[in-house]
Short mmCIF file of C-alpha atoms in Angstrom, two decimals:
data_model
loop_
_atom_site.label_atom_id
_atom_site.label_comp_id
_atom_site.label_asym_id
_atom_site.label_seq_id
_atom_site.Cartn_x
_atom_site.Cartn_y
_atom_site.Cartn_z
CA MET A 5 131.50 103.09 18.98
CA SER A 6 131.51 99.79 20.91
CA ALA A 7 129.99 99.29 24.32
CA LEU A 8 133.51 99.14 25.78
CA THR A 9 134.53 102.59 24.56
CA SER A 10 131.18 104.39 24.75
CA ARG A 11 130.90 107.54 26.84
CA ASP A 12 127.10 107.47 26.83
CA VAL A 13 126.23 106.56 30.41
CA LEU A 14 122.54 106.06 29.62
CA ARG A 15 121.18 104.39 26.53
CA PRO A 16 118.78 106.41 24.36
CA GLY A 17 115.41 106.63 26.04
CA LYS A 18 111.91 106.64 24.64
CA LYS A 19 110.95 109.55 22.41
CA GLY A 20 107.84 111.56 21.72
CA LEU A 21 104.52 110.06 22.75
CA ALA A 22 106.14 106.96 24.24
CA ARG A 23 108.26 109.10 26.55
CA TRP A 24 105.25 111.22 27.54
CA ILE A 25 103.25 108.09 28.39
CA GLU A 26 106.15 106.71 30.42
CA GLY A 27 106.33 109.96 32.36
CA ARG A 28 102.58 109.92 33.02
CA VAL A 29 102.77 106.35 34.30
CA PHE A 30 105.45 107.28 36.85
CA ALA A 31 103.57 110.47 37.81
CA LEU A 32 100.30 108.60 38.41
CA MET A 33 101.87 105.73 40.33
CA PRO A 34 101.51 107.34 43.81
CA TYR A 35 97.77 107.74 43.21
CA ALA A 36 97.48 104.12 42.11
CA PHE A 37 99.36 103.00 45.21
CA ALA A 38 97.04 105.05 47.42
CA PHE A 39 94.04 103.33 45.82
CA PHE A 40 95.49 99.85 46.29
CA ARG A 41 96.53 100.53 49.91
CA ARG A 42 92.96 101.53 50.69
CA TRP A 43 90.93 99.06 48.68
CA LYS A 44 93.10 96.14 47.51
CA PRO A 45 96.37 95.95 49.49
CA VAL A 46 97.37 92.68 47.83
CA VAL A 47 96.36 92.52 44.20
CA LYS A 48 97.23 89.99 41.51
CA PHE A 49 97.98 90.73 37.90
CA GLY A 50 98.46 87.34 36.26
CA GLY A 51 101.56 85.80 37.81
CA MET A 52 102.58 89.03 39.58
CA THR A 53 101.26 90.03 42.99
CA LEU A 54 101.55 93.64 44.16
CA THR A 55 101.67 94.30 47.90
CA SER A 56 101.44 97.93 48.94
CA ARG A 57 101.05 98.32 52.72
CA TYR A 58 103.99 98.90 55.04
CA ASP A 59 103.55 95.78 57.20
CA ASP A 60 103.06 93.49 54.21
CA VAL A 61 106.07 94.86 52.33
CA ARG A 62 108.29 94.30 55.36
CA GLN A 63 106.87 90.80 55.76
CA VAL A 64 107.86 89.93 52.19
CA PHE A 65 111.38 91.26 52.68
CA ALA A 66 111.71 89.44 56.01
CA THR A 67 110.50 86.02 54.82
CA ASP A 68 113.35 84.88 52.63
CA PRO A 69 112.46 81.15 52.66
CA VAL A 70 109.22 82.04 50.81
CA PHE A 71 110.14 85.23 48.94
CA GLY A 72 113.60 84.88 47.40
CA THR A 73 115.56 87.40 45.37
CA PRO A 74 115.28 87.00 41.58
CA TYR A 75 118.79 88.17 40.78
CA LYS A 76 120.85 85.00 40.38
CA ALA A 77 120.32 84.32 36.66
CA LYS A 78 121.52 87.74 35.55
CA LEU A 79 124.24 87.82 38.19
CA ASP A 80 125.58 84.62 36.66
CA VAL A 81 125.90 86.44 33.33
CA ILE A 82 127.68 89.38 34.94
CA MET A 83 129.92 87.32 37.22
CA GLY A 84 130.73 84.56 34.74
CA GLY A 85 128.85 82.01 36.84
CA GLU A 86 130.59 82.85 40.12
CA PRO A 87 128.20 83.21 43.09
CA PHE A 88 127.62 86.67 44.58
CA PHE A 89 125.74 87.07 47.84
CA LEU A 90 122.99 89.27 46.37
CA GLY A 91 121.73 86.24 44.49
CA MET A 92 121.89 83.84 47.45
CA GLY A 93 119.30 82.76 49.97
CA ASP A 94 119.82 82.53 53.71
CA THR A 95 122.65 80.01 53.46
CA PRO A 96 126.01 79.49 55.20
CA LEU A 97 127.76 80.74 52.04
CA TYR A 98 125.71 83.94 52.13
CA HIS A 99 126.73 84.64 55.71
CA ARG A 100 130.35 83.70 55.11
CA ASP A 101 130.63 86.08 52.16
CA THR A 102 128.82 89.00 53.77
CA ASP A 103 130.83 88.55 56.96
CA ALA A 104 134.01 88.52 54.87
CA MET A 105 133.09 91.81 53.20
CA ARG A 106 132.37 93.38 56.58
CA MET A 107 136.00 92.71 57.42
CA VAL A 108 137.12 95.03 54.61
CA VAL A 109 134.30 97.58 54.33
CA LEU A 110 134.63 99.14 57.75
CA PRO A 111 132.49 101.52 59.83
CA GLY A 112 135.63 103.50 60.59
CA ASP A 113 135.87 104.42 56.90
CA LEU A 114 132.60 106.34 56.91
CA PRO A 115 133.73 109.71 58.32
CA GLU A 116 136.52 109.99 55.75
CA LEU A 117 134.20 108.92 52.92
CA GLY A 118 131.78 111.65 53.99
CA ARG A 119 134.54 114.24 54.18
CA ARG A 120 135.92 113.30 50.76
CA THR A 121 132.45 113.34 49.22
CA GLU A 122 131.83 116.87 50.42
CA ALA A 123 135.30 118.04 49.34
CA MET A 124 134.86 116.64 45.82
CA ALA A 125 131.39 118.13 45.49
CA ALA A 126 132.62 121.48 46.81
CA ALA A 127 135.41 121.58 44.23
CA ILE A 128 132.95 120.93 41.39
CA VAL A 129 130.54 123.60 42.60
CA ALA A 130 133.33 126.12 43.19
CA ALA A 131 134.64 125.60 39.66
CA ALA A 132 131.19 125.95 38.09
CA PRO A 133 130.21 129.41 36.76
CA GLY A 134 127.10 129.71 38.91
CA ARG A 135 125.43 126.81 37.10
CA VAL A 136 125.82 123.05 37.45
CA GLU A 137 124.14 119.96 36.05
CA VAL A 138 123.36 117.80 39.08
CA VAL A 139 123.06 114.25 37.68
CA ASP A 140 126.25 113.69 35.72
CA THR A 141 128.51 116.66 36.39
CA LEU A 142 128.04 116.54 40.15
CA VAL A 143 126.62 113.32 41.57
CA ARG A 144 127.79 110.71 39.08
CA ARG A 145 131.28 112.17 38.89
CA VAL A 146 131.65 112.27 42.67
CA THR A 147 130.16 108.82 43.24
CA PHE A 148 132.21 106.86 40.74
CA SER A 149 135.44 108.69 41.55
CA LEU A 150 134.98 108.22 45.28
CA LEU A 151 133.83 104.60 45.29
CA GLY A 152 136.09 103.42 42.49
CA ASP A 153 139.03 104.71 44.51
CA TYR A 154 137.69 103.28 47.78
CA PHE A 155 137.10 99.83 46.32
CA GLY A 156 140.38 99.84 44.39
CA VAL A 157 138.84 99.67 40.91
CA PRO A 158 139.99 102.54 38.65
CA ASP A 159 138.66 103.33 35.20
CA PRO A 160 139.68 100.71 32.62
CA VAL A 161 142.08 101.78 29.90
CA GLY A 162 139.98 103.08 27.00
CA GLY A 163 136.75 102.55 28.93
CA ASP A 164 134.58 104.38 31.43
CA LEU A 165 133.56 102.77 34.70
CA ARG A 166 130.48 105.01 34.82
CA VAL A 167 129.24 103.49 31.56
CA TRP A 168 130.19 99.91 32.39
CA GLY A 169 128.72 99.97 35.89
CA THR A 170 125.50 101.69 34.84
CA ARG A 171 124.93 99.37 31.90
CA LEU A 172 125.36 96.29 34.08
CA PHE A 173 123.08 97.84 36.73
CA GLU A 174 120.41 98.41 34.09
CA PHE A 175 120.67 94.81 32.92
CA GLN A 176 120.48 93.45 36.46
CA PHE A 177 117.75 95.64 37.92
CA ALA A 178 115.90 97.55 35.18
CA ASP A 179 115.50 95.15 32.27
CA PRO A 180 112.40 93.09 33.01
CA LYS A 181 111.70 92.26 29.35
CA GLY A 182 115.22 91.19 28.46
CA ASP A 183 116.24 93.74 25.82
CA PRO A 184 118.52 91.90 23.34
CA ALA A 185 120.43 95.09 22.47
CA LEU A 186 121.25 95.61 26.15
CA ARG A 187 122.27 91.96 26.51
CA ALA A 188 124.64 92.36 23.57
CA GLU A 189 126.37 95.23 25.36
CA VAL A 190 126.49 93.28 28.62
CA ASP A 191 128.14 90.36 26.84
CA GLN A 192 131.00 92.74 25.99
CA ILE A 193 131.18 94.71 29.22
CA ALA A 194 130.87 91.95 31.83
CA PRO A 195 133.89 89.87 30.74
CA ALA A 196 135.89 93.06 30.14
CA LEU A 197 135.18 94.25 33.69
CA ARG A 198 136.09 90.84 35.11
CA ALA A 199 139.38 90.94 33.21
CA HIS A 200 140.01 94.54 34.34
CA ILE A 201 139.57 93.66 38.02
CA ASP A 202 141.70 90.53 37.61
CA ALA A 203 144.46 92.74 36.21
CA GLU A 204 144.13 95.15 39.13
CA ILE A 205 144.43 92.26 41.57
CA ALA A 206 147.60 91.08 39.83
CA LYS A 207 149.06 94.61 39.84
CA ARG A 208 148.33 95.06 43.52
CA LYS A 209 149.98 91.75 44.37
CA ALA A 210 153.08 92.79 42.47
CA ALA A 211 153.18 96.30 43.95
CA PRO A 212 151.09 96.77 47.10
CA GLY A 213 149.53 100.20 47.19
CA LYS A 214 147.27 102.35 49.30
CA ASP A 215 144.79 101.19 51.88
CA ASP A 216 141.52 100.36 50.15
CA VAL A 217 139.09 97.46 49.96
CA LEU A 218 141.20 95.57 47.44
CA SER A 219 144.35 95.88 49.59
CA ARG A 220 142.46 94.67 52.65
CA CYS A 221 141.10 91.68 50.73
CA LEU A 222 144.61 90.68 49.64
CA ALA A 223 145.93 91.07 53.17
CA LEU A 224 143.30 88.65 54.44
CA GLN A 225 144.01 86.32 51.53
CA LYS A 226 147.62 86.10 52.70
CA LYS A 227 146.37 85.08 56.13
CA GLY A 228 144.30 82.28 54.63
CA VAL A 229 140.92 83.77 55.64
CA PRO A 230 138.08 82.01 53.74
CA GLY A 231 136.26 84.06 51.13
CA PHE A 232 139.27 85.86 49.71
CA SER A 233 140.48 83.87 46.72
CA ASP A 234 141.27 85.96 43.65
CA VAL A 235 137.97 85.00 42.03
CA GLU A 236 135.99 85.75 45.18
CA ILE A 237 137.67 89.14 45.54
CA ARG A 238 136.94 89.96 41.91
CA THR A 239 133.30 88.86 42.21
CA ASN A 240 132.66 90.94 45.31
CA LEU A 241 134.36 94.03 43.88
CA MET A 242 132.28 93.65 40.71
CA GLY A 243 129.15 93.35 42.81
CA PHE A 244 130.00 96.56 44.63
CA ILE A 245 130.66 98.43 41.37
CA VAL A 246 127.46 97.20 39.71
CA GLY A 247 125.18 97.61 42.72
CA GLY A 248 126.63 100.73 44.33
CA PRO A 249 127.77 103.77 42.27
CA PRO A 250 124.89 103.71 39.75
CA GLN A 251 122.34 104.41 42.50
CA PRO A 252 123.26 107.89 43.85
CA PRO A 253 122.94 109.52 40.38
CA MET A 254 119.36 108.26 40.44
CA VAL A 255 118.19 109.15 43.95
CA VAL A 256 120.22 112.26 44.84
CA PRO A 257 119.03 114.39 41.88
CA GLN A 258 115.50 113.14 42.57
CA ALA A 259 115.85 114.34 46.16
CA MET A 260 117.11 117.71 44.90
CA GLU A 261 114.06 117.96 42.64
CA GLN A 262 111.75 117.28 45.58
CA LEU A 263 113.44 120.00 47.64
CA LEU A 264 113.14 122.47 44.77
CA ARG A 265 109.39 121.78 44.67
CA ARG A 266 109.05 122.72 48.35
CA PRO A 267 110.45 126.17 49.20
CA GLN A 268 110.10 125.64 52.94
CA ALA A 269 111.91 122.30 52.84
CA LEU A 270 114.59 123.77 50.59
CA ALA A 271 115.12 126.63 53.03
CA GLY A 272 115.42 124.17 55.92
CA ALA A 273 117.94 122.03 54.04
CA GLN A 274 119.95 125.14 53.19
CA ALA A 275 119.97 126.23 56.82
CA ALA A 276 121.18 122.79 57.91
CA ALA A 277 123.90 122.80 55.24
CA ARG A 278 125.09 126.28 56.19
CA ALA A 279 125.14 125.36 59.87
CA GLY A 280 127.15 122.22 59.18
CA ASP A 281 124.40 120.10 60.76
CA ASP A 282 124.96 116.95 58.70
CA ASP A 283 122.47 114.84 60.64
CA LEU A 284 119.66 117.30 60.04
CA LEU A 285 120.71 117.66 56.40
CA TRP A 286 120.50 113.88 56.07
CA GLY A 287 116.97 114.13 57.46
CA TYR A 288 115.99 116.52 54.68
CA VAL A 289 117.57 114.43 51.93
CA VAL A 290 116.26 111.04 53.05
CA GLU A 291 112.79 112.54 53.50
CA ALA A 292 112.96 114.05 50.01
CA MET A 293 113.89 110.60 48.71
CA ARG A 294 110.69 109.21 50.25
CA PHE A 295 108.67 111.25 47.74
CA ASP A 296 110.65 109.82 44.79
CA PRO A 297 112.65 106.74 45.83
CA LEU A 298 114.99 104.60 43.79
CA ALA A 299 112.18 102.41 42.43
CA PRO A 300 108.49 101.73 43.03
CA GLY A 301 109.35 98.38 44.58
CA LEU A 302 111.55 95.31 44.51
CA PRO A 303 110.58 91.94 43.02
CA ARG A 304 110.71 88.66 44.87
CA ASN A 305 110.27 85.14 43.54
CA VAL A 306 107.81 82.95 45.41
CA LEU A 307 109.85 79.84 46.27
CA THR A 308 107.13 77.86 48.00
CA ASP A 309 103.39 78.31 48.50
CA GLY A 310 102.76 80.95 51.13
CA VAL A 311 100.51 83.72 52.37
CA ILE A 312 100.90 87.50 52.39
CA ALA A 313 99.28 89.43 55.27
CA ALA A 314 98.27 86.25 57.11
CA GLY A 315 95.56 86.83 59.69
CA THR A 316 94.33 90.07 58.16
CA ALA A 317 91.17 90.75 56.19
CA HIS A 318 93.24 91.08 53.03
CA GLN A 319 95.43 87.99 53.36
CA ALA A 320 96.25 86.39 50.01
CA ALA A 321 97.78 83.09 49.02
CA VAL A 322 100.72 83.00 46.62
CA LYS A 323 102.00 80.00 44.74
CA ALA A 324 105.53 78.82 44.03
CA GLY A 325 106.68 80.35 40.76
CA ASP A 326 104.74 83.60 41.19
CA THR A 327 106.43 86.98 41.44
CA VAL A 328 105.70 89.49 44.20
CA LEU A 329 106.43 93.20 43.85
CA ALA A 330 107.03 94.59 47.33
CA ALA A 331 106.16 98.25 46.72
CA PHE A 332 108.34 100.03 49.26
CA ALA A 333 107.53 103.40 47.63
CA SER A 334 103.93 102.78 48.61
CA ALA A 335 104.84 101.41 52.05
CA MET A 336 106.65 104.63 52.93
CA MET A 337 103.37 106.50 52.29
CA ASP A 338 101.15 104.15 54.30
CA PRO A 339 99.25 106.19 56.93
CA ARG A 340 98.83 103.05 59.05
CA ARG A 341 102.52 103.25 59.96
CA ILE A 342 103.75 106.64 58.68
CA THR A 343 102.42 109.67 60.55
CA ASP A 344 100.86 112.20 58.18
CA PRO A 345 102.71 110.73 55.17
CA ALA A 346 101.91 113.62 52.81
CA ARG A 347 103.76 116.05 55.08
CA PHE A 348 107.46 116.70 54.51
CA ASP A 349 109.12 115.97 57.84
CA PRO A 350 112.93 115.78 58.13
CA HIS A 351 112.66 114.48 61.70
CA ARG A 352 110.97 111.15 60.97
CA PRO A 353 112.26 108.02 62.73
CA ALA A 354 114.58 105.81 60.70
CA SER A 355 112.00 103.00 60.83
CA ASP A 356 109.73 105.01 58.50
CA TYR A 357 112.15 104.44 55.64
CA ILE A 358 112.64 101.31 53.54
CA HIS A 359 114.86 102.91 50.89
CA PHE A 360 117.54 100.26 51.24
CA GLY A 361 115.40 97.17 51.78
CA TYR A 362 114.88 95.25 54.98
CA GLU A 363 116.32 92.22 56.78
CA LEU A 364 118.48 89.70 54.89
CA HIS A 365 119.00 91.55 51.62
CA GLN A 366 119.07 95.07 53.01
CA CYS A 367 121.52 97.04 50.88
CA PHE A 368 125.08 96.20 51.89
CA GLY A 369 126.17 99.76 51.10
CA ARG A 370 123.46 101.51 53.10
CA HIS A 371 125.96 102.86 55.64
CA ILE A 372 128.05 104.36 52.84
CA ASN A 373 124.89 105.98 51.49
CA ARG A 374 124.12 107.35 54.94
CA ALA A 375 127.59 108.91 55.10
CA THR A 376 127.69 110.39 51.61
CA LEU A 377 124.40 111.09 49.80
CA HIS A 378 123.49 114.31 51.60
CA ARG A 379 127.04 115.61 51.46
CA MET A 380 126.99 115.53 47.65
CA LEU A 381 124.32 118.24 47.81
CA LYS A 382 125.71 120.14 50.79
CA PRO A 383 127.95 122.55 48.82
CA LEU A 384 125.01 123.43 46.57
CA LEU A 385 122.63 123.89 49.46
CA GLN A 386 125.05 126.22 51.19
CA ARG A 387 124.42 128.64 48.32
CA ASN A 388 121.31 130.39 47.08
CA VAL A 389 120.44 127.52 44.78
CA ARG A 390 117.42 127.49 42.47
CA ARG A 391 116.27 125.95 39.23
CA ALA A 392 117.84 126.95 35.94
CA SER A 393 115.37 128.58 33.59
CA GLY A 394 113.46 126.53 31.05
CA GLY A 395 113.41 122.79 30.68
CA ALA A 396 116.99 122.41 31.95
CA GLY A 397 115.77 123.33 35.41
CA ARG A 398 113.36 120.40 35.62
CA LEU A 399 114.38 116.85 36.40
CA VAL A 400 114.35 114.75 33.24
CA LYS A 401 114.16 110.98 33.54
CA ASN A 402 115.16 108.24 31.14
CA GLY A 403 113.06 105.31 32.30
CA PRO A 404 114.04 104.71 35.95
CA PHE A 405 117.21 106.81 35.64
CA ALA A 406 117.56 110.50 36.40
CA GLU A 407 119.02 112.01 33.23
CA SER A 408 119.47 115.73 33.84
CA LEU A 409 118.69 118.56 36.26
CA THR A 410 120.44 121.93 36.11
CA VAL A 411 120.49 124.45 38.93
CA VAL A 412 121.94 127.93 39.25
CA PHE A 413 123.29 129.66 42.33
CA ASP A 414 124.84 132.87 43.58
#
């Protein structure tokens, strides 16, 4: 089966001892971060510098002229050389393109996106015979259906947007060693997705349809608004598909796993879900995500010689060409800024969380996440949900990806 027709959302993971070691590494990472925060907040490993304290991580994210995103080279492969704002620095083009997308991805859409998310999740749970697999059957299905429809990018004929988007996400964000087998799949999928979106743009021009992001882009194109050529529309829609829908199937099942580990937190989340208190439910889910976030950290390229933690006892110089890993998973556990970080507290201030980055390259879709992530779990949490028996009831990971977690309910 080719990459274009595959239905395997995740590639085969490590097996046997290699998988066990990978799991141990992820399990021990919080303890390593705690050590570094205490004794060596900025530590160098060859050309990579790890920074682990809250203030220093935010400084790296906020200092774009020194610490730039490393995404452009792989984005060029995905986008066919067309620029996408995730790979840009703080330039006029970056601001033009992000401002353009804010004209079509609107705050007024969020209540309906939240409502639709909950309705889709409720239908899946209601149809399940007291047992549901959270990663693929629930979260991935809801996310790709909802956002594909919202953006105006349906499944390609003969292909699966879940596979295409996840494979491109893996290449862009989770392939530090440059796996040639993954690159071979990307070289099939990326041009096919570009052609698919081009065809959708042509169809929509010929027969205008429903109100979605694609329709709004074409309406602004007709008015001559900069940033809305066919190629620019396609590039931005691709960026949304690659960067957006693959993330909830990672973090939402991980949040569910963290709730299942904490009976008191699970009971609180269930009470919030049953009471229809979506803000409090969000508090439980985003706090659960703090204990197992999307990634340990985000890389940044050092563009010019600079200093991390200037003026502190642990300040460290970095040189142009180095890589910095801003460990936001560690930052969200830093007792210097996070009150009693080991305690599960659904009432924490929003400033405690760096799930979606900070400053210039803060996740463009963070408001969509805020409107939808907790509502994917709400129909489950309204029931007497608990782990399935055996291994199925434990979260299984495939590298950085959640692979499976099955729950049962009355």
